[in-house]
């Protein structure tokens, strides 16, 4: 029997994922705080619910992708939350990036309500969401993971069960702290090089072919070369994830010296009014301090 | 007419590069402070000189690969230095990693002695040196670069002229500061993951497929999985390069916040007696502080 799927949170990421679930042939019920956002999906055949609770009553698998820990608590546990509507045996898959501890608490409440939860954050950005090529890292019971795998496969390409509840979130926060620090030090290197008179194309050519290479450096060279700072992944979201990572690390009693200094730097970008800029804006602070601009070479 | 080549400094890197020059068919003269190190190359047909000065008198292109700025000054400008023996029109190619400012000063003295200098540091490690697949980034006159290109091609695969004297060194220091910080944050992420209960193979699998991926993370996952800390690139050399990078950045008035915190961390590793360990030892400090060990998963 085909699983019926619900999707809560129709932002840039959520809308694309919901669309891919529908395209894969699953009957879909959707909910969004701002109901207008559901229009496109309803036109494609989705049913719109008035609350997470009502949505949960109509489906077997509930997905969500919202901004932060508070939003997850609200849609899951709030007065109109999905735990008050979900059928026994349902699986709730949260694809947001939140604290591992929050994921564990919500999972406990979902179990008490007769269901299972997976914390299943994603990487791959808006492009990955659109093309169904996300990486999904899921924490929770292996049995629940196996049951919802066909739904996850509609949204992602690399789908990994990583352990118990909270582990998906921990791994996601680690992914983002590494990528974020790599990005900041890429800015350090590029600004230093340009100040010393090296053209950006030479910097990119040599650094991306050697031991400095990273996904983040590649993104930074590309963005700097086009002076393109439209988001993408926003500075404010980068800061949110750094803070969640540092909070999770504090609970684990793991010091993160490099991450901490880059978190401070990210705060400075917020103060500079760059909250909505792409994270490649790490360049902007160093550019302001040094008076150089990292851009395409003047020929 | 075949260029005659000299090679000064027969450490792990230098010996491999000298061997490749010989293999490419260039007559070779070698010099090393500890003369015994030259034995293998002499058996292959190289001629041994008693000093950089005597070496310089016999060749058209002089290469060197030594430890730091002082060694370069000694072999180039010292009482028995190569500038006292070099023929007019010779090119001196220094493949060491030193300060851009030192490279510029030595280049000036070499020009006064009637030659040209290229600062041409390399990346690719001992494997790249052995296989002739190094990346070589050369600063100096374009004409000198073009003349010695056949010799550089014997040692490296990607060979880039990057600008005037000092620019090769600047780019190398940038390469190493980015790679070094990427490596340190890889340690942060892996230790946090293992402390949270995630197996190393899951961490490696997911992180290396997403936005956290880097050359350094790949190296760290590999080293941690084998608990293999034989050098490779030593902690003390990593520290040397960080300090050169920070000194060069200070002259340029470019702040490097992430690099600075990782330089301090590297100092701590030195204090812990890890000077001779591979740079993957960034793990060890965090492991000591957290009481976990990042290693192969127990199945």
XYZ file of C-alpha atoms in Angstrom, chain B residues 12 14 26 60 88 102 108 127 144 147 169 186 192 202 214 217 229 233 241 248 266 271-272 275 277 283 293:
27
model
C 63.577 13.765 1.536
C 65.448 17.422 -2.480
C 70.358 16.814 -17.302
C 73.621 26.953 -15.591
C 76.580 35.452 -15.504
C 63.699 36.885 2.239
C 68.239 41.262 -5.378
C 54.921 11.477 -2.881
C 64.102 33.278 -16.326
C 64.435 29.380 -19.653
C 56.376 32.228 -1.535
C 38.672 18.464 10.618
C 33.102 15.973 18.415
C 30.100 7.130 9.128
C 38.540 18.996 1.650
C 39.668 16.241 5.891
C 51.056 9.649 12.799
C 54.418 16.758 7.013
C 54.852 27.771 7.880
C 54.010 37.903 5.903
C 50.117 24.011 16.825
C 54.851 21.647 23.937
C 53.232 18.206 24.099
C 57.174 18.229 16.959
C 54.671 13.746 14.521
C 43.681 15.261 16.823
C 40.126 8.468 20.678
